[in-house]
Structure formats: C-alpha cells, structure tokens
CSV table of C-alpha atoms in Angstrom, one decimal:
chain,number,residue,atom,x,y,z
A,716,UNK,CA,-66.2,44.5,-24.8
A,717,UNK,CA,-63.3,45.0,-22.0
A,718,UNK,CA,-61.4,47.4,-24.3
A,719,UNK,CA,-64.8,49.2,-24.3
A,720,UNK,CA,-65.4,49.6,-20.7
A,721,UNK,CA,-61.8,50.6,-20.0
A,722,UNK,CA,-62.3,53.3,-22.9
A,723,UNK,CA,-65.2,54.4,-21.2
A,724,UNK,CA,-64.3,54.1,-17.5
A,725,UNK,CA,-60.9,56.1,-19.0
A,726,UNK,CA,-62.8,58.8,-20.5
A,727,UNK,CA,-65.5,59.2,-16.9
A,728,UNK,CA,-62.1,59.8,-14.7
A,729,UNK,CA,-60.8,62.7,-17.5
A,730,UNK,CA,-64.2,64.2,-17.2
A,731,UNK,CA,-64.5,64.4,-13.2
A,732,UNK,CA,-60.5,65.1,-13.0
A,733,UNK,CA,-61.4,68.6,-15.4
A,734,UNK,CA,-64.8,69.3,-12.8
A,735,UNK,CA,-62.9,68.9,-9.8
A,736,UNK,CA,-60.5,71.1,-10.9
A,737,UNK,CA,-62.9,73.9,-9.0
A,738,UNK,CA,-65.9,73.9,-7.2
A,739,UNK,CA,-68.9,75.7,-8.9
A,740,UNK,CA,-71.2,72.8,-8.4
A,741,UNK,CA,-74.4,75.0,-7.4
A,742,UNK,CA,-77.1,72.3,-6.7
A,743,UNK,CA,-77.7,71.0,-3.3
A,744,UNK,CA,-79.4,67.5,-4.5
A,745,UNK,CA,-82.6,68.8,-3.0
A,746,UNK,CA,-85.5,69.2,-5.3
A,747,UNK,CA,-87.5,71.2,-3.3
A,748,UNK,CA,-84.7,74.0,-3.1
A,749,UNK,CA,-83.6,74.4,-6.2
A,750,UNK,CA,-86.9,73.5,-8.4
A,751,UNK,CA,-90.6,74.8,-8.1
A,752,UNK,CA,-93.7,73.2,-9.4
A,753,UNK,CA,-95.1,74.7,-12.4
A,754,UNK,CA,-98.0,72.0,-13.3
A,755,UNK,CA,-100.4,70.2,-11.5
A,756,UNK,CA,-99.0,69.9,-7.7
A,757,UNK,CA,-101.1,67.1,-7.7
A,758,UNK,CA,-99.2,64.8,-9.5
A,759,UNK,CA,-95.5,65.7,-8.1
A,760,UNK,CA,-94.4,63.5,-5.7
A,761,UNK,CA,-91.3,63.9,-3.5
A,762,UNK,CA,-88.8,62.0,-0.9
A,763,UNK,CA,-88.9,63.8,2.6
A,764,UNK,CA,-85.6,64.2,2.3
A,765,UNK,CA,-85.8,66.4,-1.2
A,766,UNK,CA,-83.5,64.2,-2.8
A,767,UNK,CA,-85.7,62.2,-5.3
A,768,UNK,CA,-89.1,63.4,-7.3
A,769,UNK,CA,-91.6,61.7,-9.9
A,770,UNK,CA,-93.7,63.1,-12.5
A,771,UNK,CA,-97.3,61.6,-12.9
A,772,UNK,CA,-99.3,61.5,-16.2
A,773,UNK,CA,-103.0,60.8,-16.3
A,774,UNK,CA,-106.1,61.7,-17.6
A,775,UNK,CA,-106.8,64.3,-15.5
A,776,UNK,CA,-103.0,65.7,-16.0
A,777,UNK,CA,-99.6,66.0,-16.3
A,778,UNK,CA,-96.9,67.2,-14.3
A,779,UNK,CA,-93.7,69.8,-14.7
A,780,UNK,CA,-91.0,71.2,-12.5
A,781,UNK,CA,-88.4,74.1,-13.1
A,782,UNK,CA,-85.4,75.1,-11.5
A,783,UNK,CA,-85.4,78.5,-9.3
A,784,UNK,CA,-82.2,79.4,-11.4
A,785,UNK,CA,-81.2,80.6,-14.6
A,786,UNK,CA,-78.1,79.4,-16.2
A,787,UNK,CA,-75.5,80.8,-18.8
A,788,UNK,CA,-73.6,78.0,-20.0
A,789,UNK,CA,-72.4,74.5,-17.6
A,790,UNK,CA,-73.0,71.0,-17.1
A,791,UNK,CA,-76.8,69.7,-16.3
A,792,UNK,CA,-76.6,65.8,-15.2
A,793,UNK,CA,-79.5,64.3,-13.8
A,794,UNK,CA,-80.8,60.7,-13.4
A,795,UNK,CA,-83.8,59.5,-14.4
A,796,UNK,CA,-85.8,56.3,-14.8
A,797,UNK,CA,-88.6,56.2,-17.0
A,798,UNK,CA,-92.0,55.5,-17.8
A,799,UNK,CA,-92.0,51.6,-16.7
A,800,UNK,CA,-94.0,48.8,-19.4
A,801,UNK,CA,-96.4,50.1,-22.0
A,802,UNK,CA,-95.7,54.0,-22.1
A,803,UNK,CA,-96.8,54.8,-26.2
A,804,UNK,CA,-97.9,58.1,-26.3
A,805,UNK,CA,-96.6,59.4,-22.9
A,806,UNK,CA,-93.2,62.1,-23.5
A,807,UNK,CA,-91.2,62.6,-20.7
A,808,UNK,CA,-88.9,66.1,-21.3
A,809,UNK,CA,-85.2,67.2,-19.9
A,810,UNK,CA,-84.4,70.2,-21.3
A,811,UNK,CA,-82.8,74.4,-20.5
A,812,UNK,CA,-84.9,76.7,-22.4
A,813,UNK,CA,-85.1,80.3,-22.2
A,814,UNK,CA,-88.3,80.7,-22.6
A,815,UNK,CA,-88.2,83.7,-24.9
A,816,UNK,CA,-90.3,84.2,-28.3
A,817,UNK,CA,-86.9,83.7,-30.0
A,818,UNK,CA,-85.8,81.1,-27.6
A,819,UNK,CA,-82.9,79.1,-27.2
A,820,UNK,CA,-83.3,75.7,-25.9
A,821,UNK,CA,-81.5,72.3,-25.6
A,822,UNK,CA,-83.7,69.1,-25.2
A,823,UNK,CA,-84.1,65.5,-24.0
A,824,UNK,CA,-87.4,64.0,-25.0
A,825,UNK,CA,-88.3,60.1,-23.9
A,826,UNK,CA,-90.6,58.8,-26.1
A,827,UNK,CA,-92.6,56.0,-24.9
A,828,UNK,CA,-93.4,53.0,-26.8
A,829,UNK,CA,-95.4,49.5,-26.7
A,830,UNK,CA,-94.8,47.1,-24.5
A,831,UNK,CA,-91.8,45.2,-25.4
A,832,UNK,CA,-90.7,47.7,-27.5
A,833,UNK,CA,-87.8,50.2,-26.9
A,834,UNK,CA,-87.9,53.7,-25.9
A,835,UNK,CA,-86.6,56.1,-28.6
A,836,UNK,CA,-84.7,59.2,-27.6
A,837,UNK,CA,-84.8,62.6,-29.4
A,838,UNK,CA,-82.9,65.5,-28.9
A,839,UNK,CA,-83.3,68.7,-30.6
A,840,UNK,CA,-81.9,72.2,-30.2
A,841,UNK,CA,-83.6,75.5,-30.8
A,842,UNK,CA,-81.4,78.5,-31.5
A,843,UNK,CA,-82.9,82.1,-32.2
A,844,UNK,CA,-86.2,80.7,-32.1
A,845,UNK,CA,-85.7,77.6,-35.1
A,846,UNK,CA,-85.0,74.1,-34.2
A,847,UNK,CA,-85.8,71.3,-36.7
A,848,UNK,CA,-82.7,69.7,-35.2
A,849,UNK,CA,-83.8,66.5,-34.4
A,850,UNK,CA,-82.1,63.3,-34.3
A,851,UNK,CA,-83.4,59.8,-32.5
A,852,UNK,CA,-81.7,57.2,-31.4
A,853,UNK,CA,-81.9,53.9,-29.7
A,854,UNK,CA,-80.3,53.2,-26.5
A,855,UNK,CA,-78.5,50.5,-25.7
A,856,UNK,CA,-80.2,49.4,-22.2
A,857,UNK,CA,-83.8,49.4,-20.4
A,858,UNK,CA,-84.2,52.9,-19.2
A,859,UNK,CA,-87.0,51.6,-17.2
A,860,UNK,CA,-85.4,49.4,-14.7
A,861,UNK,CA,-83.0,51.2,-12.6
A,862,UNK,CA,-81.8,55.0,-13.1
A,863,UNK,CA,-78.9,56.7,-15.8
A,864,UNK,CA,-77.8,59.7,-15.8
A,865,UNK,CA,-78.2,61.8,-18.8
A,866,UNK,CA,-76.4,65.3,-18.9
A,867,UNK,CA,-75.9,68.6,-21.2
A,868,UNK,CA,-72.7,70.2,-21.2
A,869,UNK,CA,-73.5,73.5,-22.6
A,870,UNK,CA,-70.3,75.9,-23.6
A,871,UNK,CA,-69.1,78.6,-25.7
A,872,UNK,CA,-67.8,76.1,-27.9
A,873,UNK,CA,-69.9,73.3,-28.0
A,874,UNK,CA,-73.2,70.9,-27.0
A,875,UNK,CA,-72.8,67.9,-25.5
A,876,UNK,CA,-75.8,65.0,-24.7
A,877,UNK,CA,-74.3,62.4,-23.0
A,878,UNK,CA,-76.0,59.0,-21.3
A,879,UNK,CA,-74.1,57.8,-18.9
A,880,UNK,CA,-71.2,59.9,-19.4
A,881,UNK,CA,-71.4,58.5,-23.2
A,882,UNK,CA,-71.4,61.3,-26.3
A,883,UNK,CA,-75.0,60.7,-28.1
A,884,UNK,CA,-74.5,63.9,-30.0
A,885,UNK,CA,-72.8,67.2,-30.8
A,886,UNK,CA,-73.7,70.6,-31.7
A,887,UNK,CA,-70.9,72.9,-32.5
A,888,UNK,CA,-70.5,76.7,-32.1
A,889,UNK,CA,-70.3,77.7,-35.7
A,890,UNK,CA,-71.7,81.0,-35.3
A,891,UNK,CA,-68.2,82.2,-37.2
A,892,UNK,CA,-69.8,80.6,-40.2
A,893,UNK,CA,-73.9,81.6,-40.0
A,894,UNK,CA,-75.0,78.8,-38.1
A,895,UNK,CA,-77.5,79.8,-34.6
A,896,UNK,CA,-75.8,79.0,-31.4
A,897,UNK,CA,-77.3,79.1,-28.1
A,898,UNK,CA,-75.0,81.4,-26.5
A,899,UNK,CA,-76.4,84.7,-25.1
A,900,UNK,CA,-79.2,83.7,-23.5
A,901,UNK,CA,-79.9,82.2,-20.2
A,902,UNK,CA,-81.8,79.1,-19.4
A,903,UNK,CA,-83.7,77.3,-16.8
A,904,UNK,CA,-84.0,73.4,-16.5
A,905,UNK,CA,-87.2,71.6,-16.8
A,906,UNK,CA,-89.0,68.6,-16.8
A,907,UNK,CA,-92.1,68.0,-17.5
A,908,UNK,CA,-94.2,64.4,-18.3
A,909,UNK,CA,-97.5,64.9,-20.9
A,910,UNK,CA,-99.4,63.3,-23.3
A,911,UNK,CA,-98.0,63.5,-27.1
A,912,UNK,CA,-100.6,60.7,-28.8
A,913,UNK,CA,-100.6,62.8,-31.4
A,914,UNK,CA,-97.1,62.4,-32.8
A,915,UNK,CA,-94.8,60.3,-30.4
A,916,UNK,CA,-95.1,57.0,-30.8
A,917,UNK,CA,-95.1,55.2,-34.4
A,918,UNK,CA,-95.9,58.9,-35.9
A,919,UNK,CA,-99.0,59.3,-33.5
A,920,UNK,CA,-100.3,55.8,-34.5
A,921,UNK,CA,-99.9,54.5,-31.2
A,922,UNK,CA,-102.2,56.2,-28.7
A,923,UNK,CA,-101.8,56.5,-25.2
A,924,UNK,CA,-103.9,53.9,-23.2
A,925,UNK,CA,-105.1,55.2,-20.3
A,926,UNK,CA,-106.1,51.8,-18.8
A,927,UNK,CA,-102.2,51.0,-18.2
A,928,UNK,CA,-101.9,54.5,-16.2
A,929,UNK,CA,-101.0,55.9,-13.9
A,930,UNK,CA,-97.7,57.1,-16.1
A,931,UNK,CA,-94.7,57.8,-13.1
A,932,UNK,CA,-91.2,58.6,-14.2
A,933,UNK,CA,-88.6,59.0,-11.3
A,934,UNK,CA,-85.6,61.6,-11.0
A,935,UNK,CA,-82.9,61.3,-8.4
A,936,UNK,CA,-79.1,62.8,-7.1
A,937,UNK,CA,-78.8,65.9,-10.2
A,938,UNK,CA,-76.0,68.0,-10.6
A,939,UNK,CA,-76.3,71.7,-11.6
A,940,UNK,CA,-72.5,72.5,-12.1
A,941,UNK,CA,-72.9,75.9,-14.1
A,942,UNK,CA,-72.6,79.6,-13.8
A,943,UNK,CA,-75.9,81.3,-12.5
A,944,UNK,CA,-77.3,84.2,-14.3
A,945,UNK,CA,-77.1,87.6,-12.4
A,946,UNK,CA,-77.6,89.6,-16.0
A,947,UNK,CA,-73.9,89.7,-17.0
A,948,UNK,CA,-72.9,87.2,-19.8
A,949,UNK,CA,-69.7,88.3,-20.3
A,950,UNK,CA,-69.2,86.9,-16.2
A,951,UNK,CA,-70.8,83.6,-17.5
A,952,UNK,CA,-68.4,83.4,-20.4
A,953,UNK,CA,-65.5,84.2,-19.6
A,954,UNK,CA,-62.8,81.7,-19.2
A,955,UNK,CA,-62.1,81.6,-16.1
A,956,UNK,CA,-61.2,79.0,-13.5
A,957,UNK,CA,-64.6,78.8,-12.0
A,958,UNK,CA,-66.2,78.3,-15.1
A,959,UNK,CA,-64.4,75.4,-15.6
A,960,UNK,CA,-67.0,74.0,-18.6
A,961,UNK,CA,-65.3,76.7,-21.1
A,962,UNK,CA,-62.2,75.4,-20.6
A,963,UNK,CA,-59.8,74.6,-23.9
A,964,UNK,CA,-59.9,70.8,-23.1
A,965,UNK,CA,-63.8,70.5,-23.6
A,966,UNK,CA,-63.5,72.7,-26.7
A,967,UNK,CA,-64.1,69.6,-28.8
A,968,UNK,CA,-64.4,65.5,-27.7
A,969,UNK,CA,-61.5,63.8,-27.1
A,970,UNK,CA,-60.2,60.8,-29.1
A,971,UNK,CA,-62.0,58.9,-26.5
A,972,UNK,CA,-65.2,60.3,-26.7
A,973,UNK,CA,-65.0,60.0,-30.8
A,974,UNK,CA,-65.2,56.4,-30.3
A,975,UNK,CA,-67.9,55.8,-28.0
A,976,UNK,CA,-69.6,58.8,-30.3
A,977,UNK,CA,-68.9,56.9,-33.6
A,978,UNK,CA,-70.3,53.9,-31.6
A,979,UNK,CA,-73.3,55.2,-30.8
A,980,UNK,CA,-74.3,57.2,-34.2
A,981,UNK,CA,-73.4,53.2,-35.9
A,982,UNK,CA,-75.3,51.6,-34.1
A,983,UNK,CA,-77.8,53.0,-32.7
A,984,UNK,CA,-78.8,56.3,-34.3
A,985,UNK,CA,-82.4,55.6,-36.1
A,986,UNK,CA,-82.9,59.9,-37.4
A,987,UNK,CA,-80.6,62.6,-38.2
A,988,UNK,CA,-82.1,65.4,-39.8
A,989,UNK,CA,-78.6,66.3,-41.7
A,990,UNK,CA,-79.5,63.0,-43.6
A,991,UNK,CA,-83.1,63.8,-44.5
A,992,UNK,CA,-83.0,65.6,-47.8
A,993,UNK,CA,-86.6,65.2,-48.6
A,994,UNK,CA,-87.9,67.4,-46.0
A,995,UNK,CA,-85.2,70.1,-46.5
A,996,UNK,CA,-85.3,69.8,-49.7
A,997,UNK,CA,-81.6,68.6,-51.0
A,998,UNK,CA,-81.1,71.8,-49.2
A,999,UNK,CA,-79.4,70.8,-45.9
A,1000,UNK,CA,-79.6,72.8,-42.8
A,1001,UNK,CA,-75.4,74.6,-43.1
A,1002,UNK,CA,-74.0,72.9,-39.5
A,1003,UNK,CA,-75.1,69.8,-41.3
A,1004,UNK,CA,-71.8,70.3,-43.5
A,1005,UNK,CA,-69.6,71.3,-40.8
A,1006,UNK,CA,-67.5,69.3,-38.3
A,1007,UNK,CA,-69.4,67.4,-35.1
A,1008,UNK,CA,-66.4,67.9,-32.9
C-alpha cells in the first residue's frame, strides 16, 4: 500500500510540473463568472463568495449549470461530492458536449444507488453523433463524504478520466484508422442533477423515492485549464507552449499511470462495452481492438 501512494503522489507532481510549465488556466474558481444557470434557478444554490454550488433534485425539478465558454481541447478538473444516503434513481452529470445534432461529447455520470450500496460510475463518449461507449466502474471510496476531484484531459491525442488524479479510462485518437474522435468541435461544460428511475439504478428497478429528498450534490474549487474557442481550431490545436495539454509527454500515460490504470480496470471495472459481444453482436466496436494508451 506505501509503494502505491508513492506511485501515485509520484505521478500527481509529473502532472502539475507539465501544467505549470505555462499559465493558461482560464477559470477564476467563481461559479457565478464562468457558469450560467440553464434549469430551474430554483434549485441552484451558491456560496457568496462564488466559489462552491449544489444541484437540487425533487419532484418539482432538477437542476443544471453550463459554463459561459467553449472549449477546444484541455484539462476540466472539478470537485464534487455526491448525492449523500439513499440516492437510486437520482444521476448526477459532468460532462463537455457540443451540443450539435452530430455532437461530440465526453461524460461523467453518478449513478445513485440504495442505501448502503455503492455508487457506480459511467462514462461514455459520443463522437460524430454515436456513443455506445460505456464502461462502469466501482470506486474505491465514499463519494459522499467529503469531495474528489474528477477531471477530463481532452487532447489531439487522447481522453483521459481521472479520479483523483487516478486513470479510470482512455480513449485514443485513432481517427488514422476509422475510429470517431472528438476533435473539431468545441465544447462547453455542464452539470446537471435529474431523475433517471427509468434506467439507472439496478436497470431501472430501483426507483427514486421521493420521501428521502431533497437530492443535493455539492461542487467546489474547479479548474478550467484549456484553450477557449474564438472559431479557429487550428489556434486550439496547435502545439504550442500555451497549450500545454497537446504536449508529446501526455500523448499517451506514462508507466506510472498504466499501473494505477491496470489497477483500477482489475479491480474495480464492473462494464466495458469492448467486452460485451452480445449486444454488438461478436462484432466489436474497431477502437475496442486498438491500444488504450
């Protein structure tokens, strides 16, 4: 367990050392600068001083924000703590989308659970409009007593989810090869909080009960380190010291990351749909054959 956290604590200093190698962090830690309210006003709380925000689900509503920017490509971090005791049914979402019929769009989805019972994780990834990318795993704490970070870094060469500065999962750029990349259209980051009875929890078996409400889940100190979009990609990807996220060194993990990565998809991943022939088929999505990092 030591050799772990030095592993990990090794691999967090390689990561800030390559983002303070420039300043393009473009948040200023205040929600109510950088995001706007798209749902039910009502139900979105935040700090006077900006710097913390919940999301409230009940029968009356739920609840979303946006950020004011689009991006093309960077590192989203943002901390969260979750739905607190018996949250079935309820979804909480961290995601970039581009909100285009053919979108592109990278998500984190919280899906609650009975009490006692842990909280499963999907992401997923849409790219030219098609996701079916989903993959669920367990993690390896209580997300509902205190706040973790949980970040995208989004490049030309790769997608990274990461909790706590930990590797949950890859998505290459293998665009060379016929494989959909999100890579020409920007994003904006959301979160939203709503009810998904119908299909979250123990395939929809598990309902939300609205007697436990009301559902709060709590955001606090984001980054935004990414490149803005002012309708030029080729300013957003080129490789330049600003955009320090396309650099050669986060083309793939490093060793380090591969082991917390292998650690994770052991023990704790519970769906990958590369390993579910029956619903493709035998005919497996193509990245499915190709090389995570």
């Amino acid at each position: 367990m030591n050799n772990f956290k030095y592993v990990f604590l090794c691999g967090i200093f390689i990561f800030h050392s390559l983002k303070s190698s420039s300043a393009s962090i473009v948040s200023t830690g205040d929600f109510t600068k950088d995001f706007f309210v798209t749902w039910s006003p009502s139900h979105v709380n935040t700090s006077t001083d900006g710097r913390s925000r919940s999301l409230k689900l009940d029968q009356e509503s739920g609840s979303a924000i946006a950020s004011n920017d689009m991006f093309l490509f960077g590192q989203f971090d943002m901390r969260i703590k979750l739905v607190p005791g018996h949250s079935a049914g309820t979804v909480l979402a961290f995601y970039l989308t581009s909100d285009q019929p053919n979108r592109d769009e990278i998500d984190f989805e919280f899906l609650g659970n009975v009490l006692d019972q842990p909280y499963i994780l999907q992401t997923n990834i849409f790219a030219d409009g098609f996701d079916n990318r989903e993959e669920r795993i367990r993690l390896w704490f209580d997300p509902t007593k205190d706040f973790h970070t949980y970040s995208i870094l989004w490049n030309l060469h790769q997608i990274v989810f990461m909790v706590d500065y930990v590797p949950i999962r890859t998505y290459r750029n293998h665009a060379d090869k016929g494989v959909a990349y999100p890579r020409w259209q920007p994003m904006s980051m959301k979160m939203s909080l709503w009810d998904g009875s119908s299909w979250a929890t123990n395939g929809g078996k598990d309902k939300i009960d609205w007697s436990k409400g009301p559902f709060i889940a709590s955001f606090a100190n984001y980054t935004i380190d990414a490149c803005i979009w002012k309708g030029n990609a080729r300013f957003c990807r080129a490789n330049s010291s600003g955009n320090w996220w396309n650099k050669e060194e986060l083309s793939s993990l490093t060793w380090k990351q591969r082991r917390f990565f292998k650690w994770v998809r052991r023990y704790h991943l519970v769906y990958d749909y590369c390993k579910d022939y029956n619903r493709f088929q035998n005919n497996l999505p193509k990245e499915c054959s190709l090389s995570k990092y």
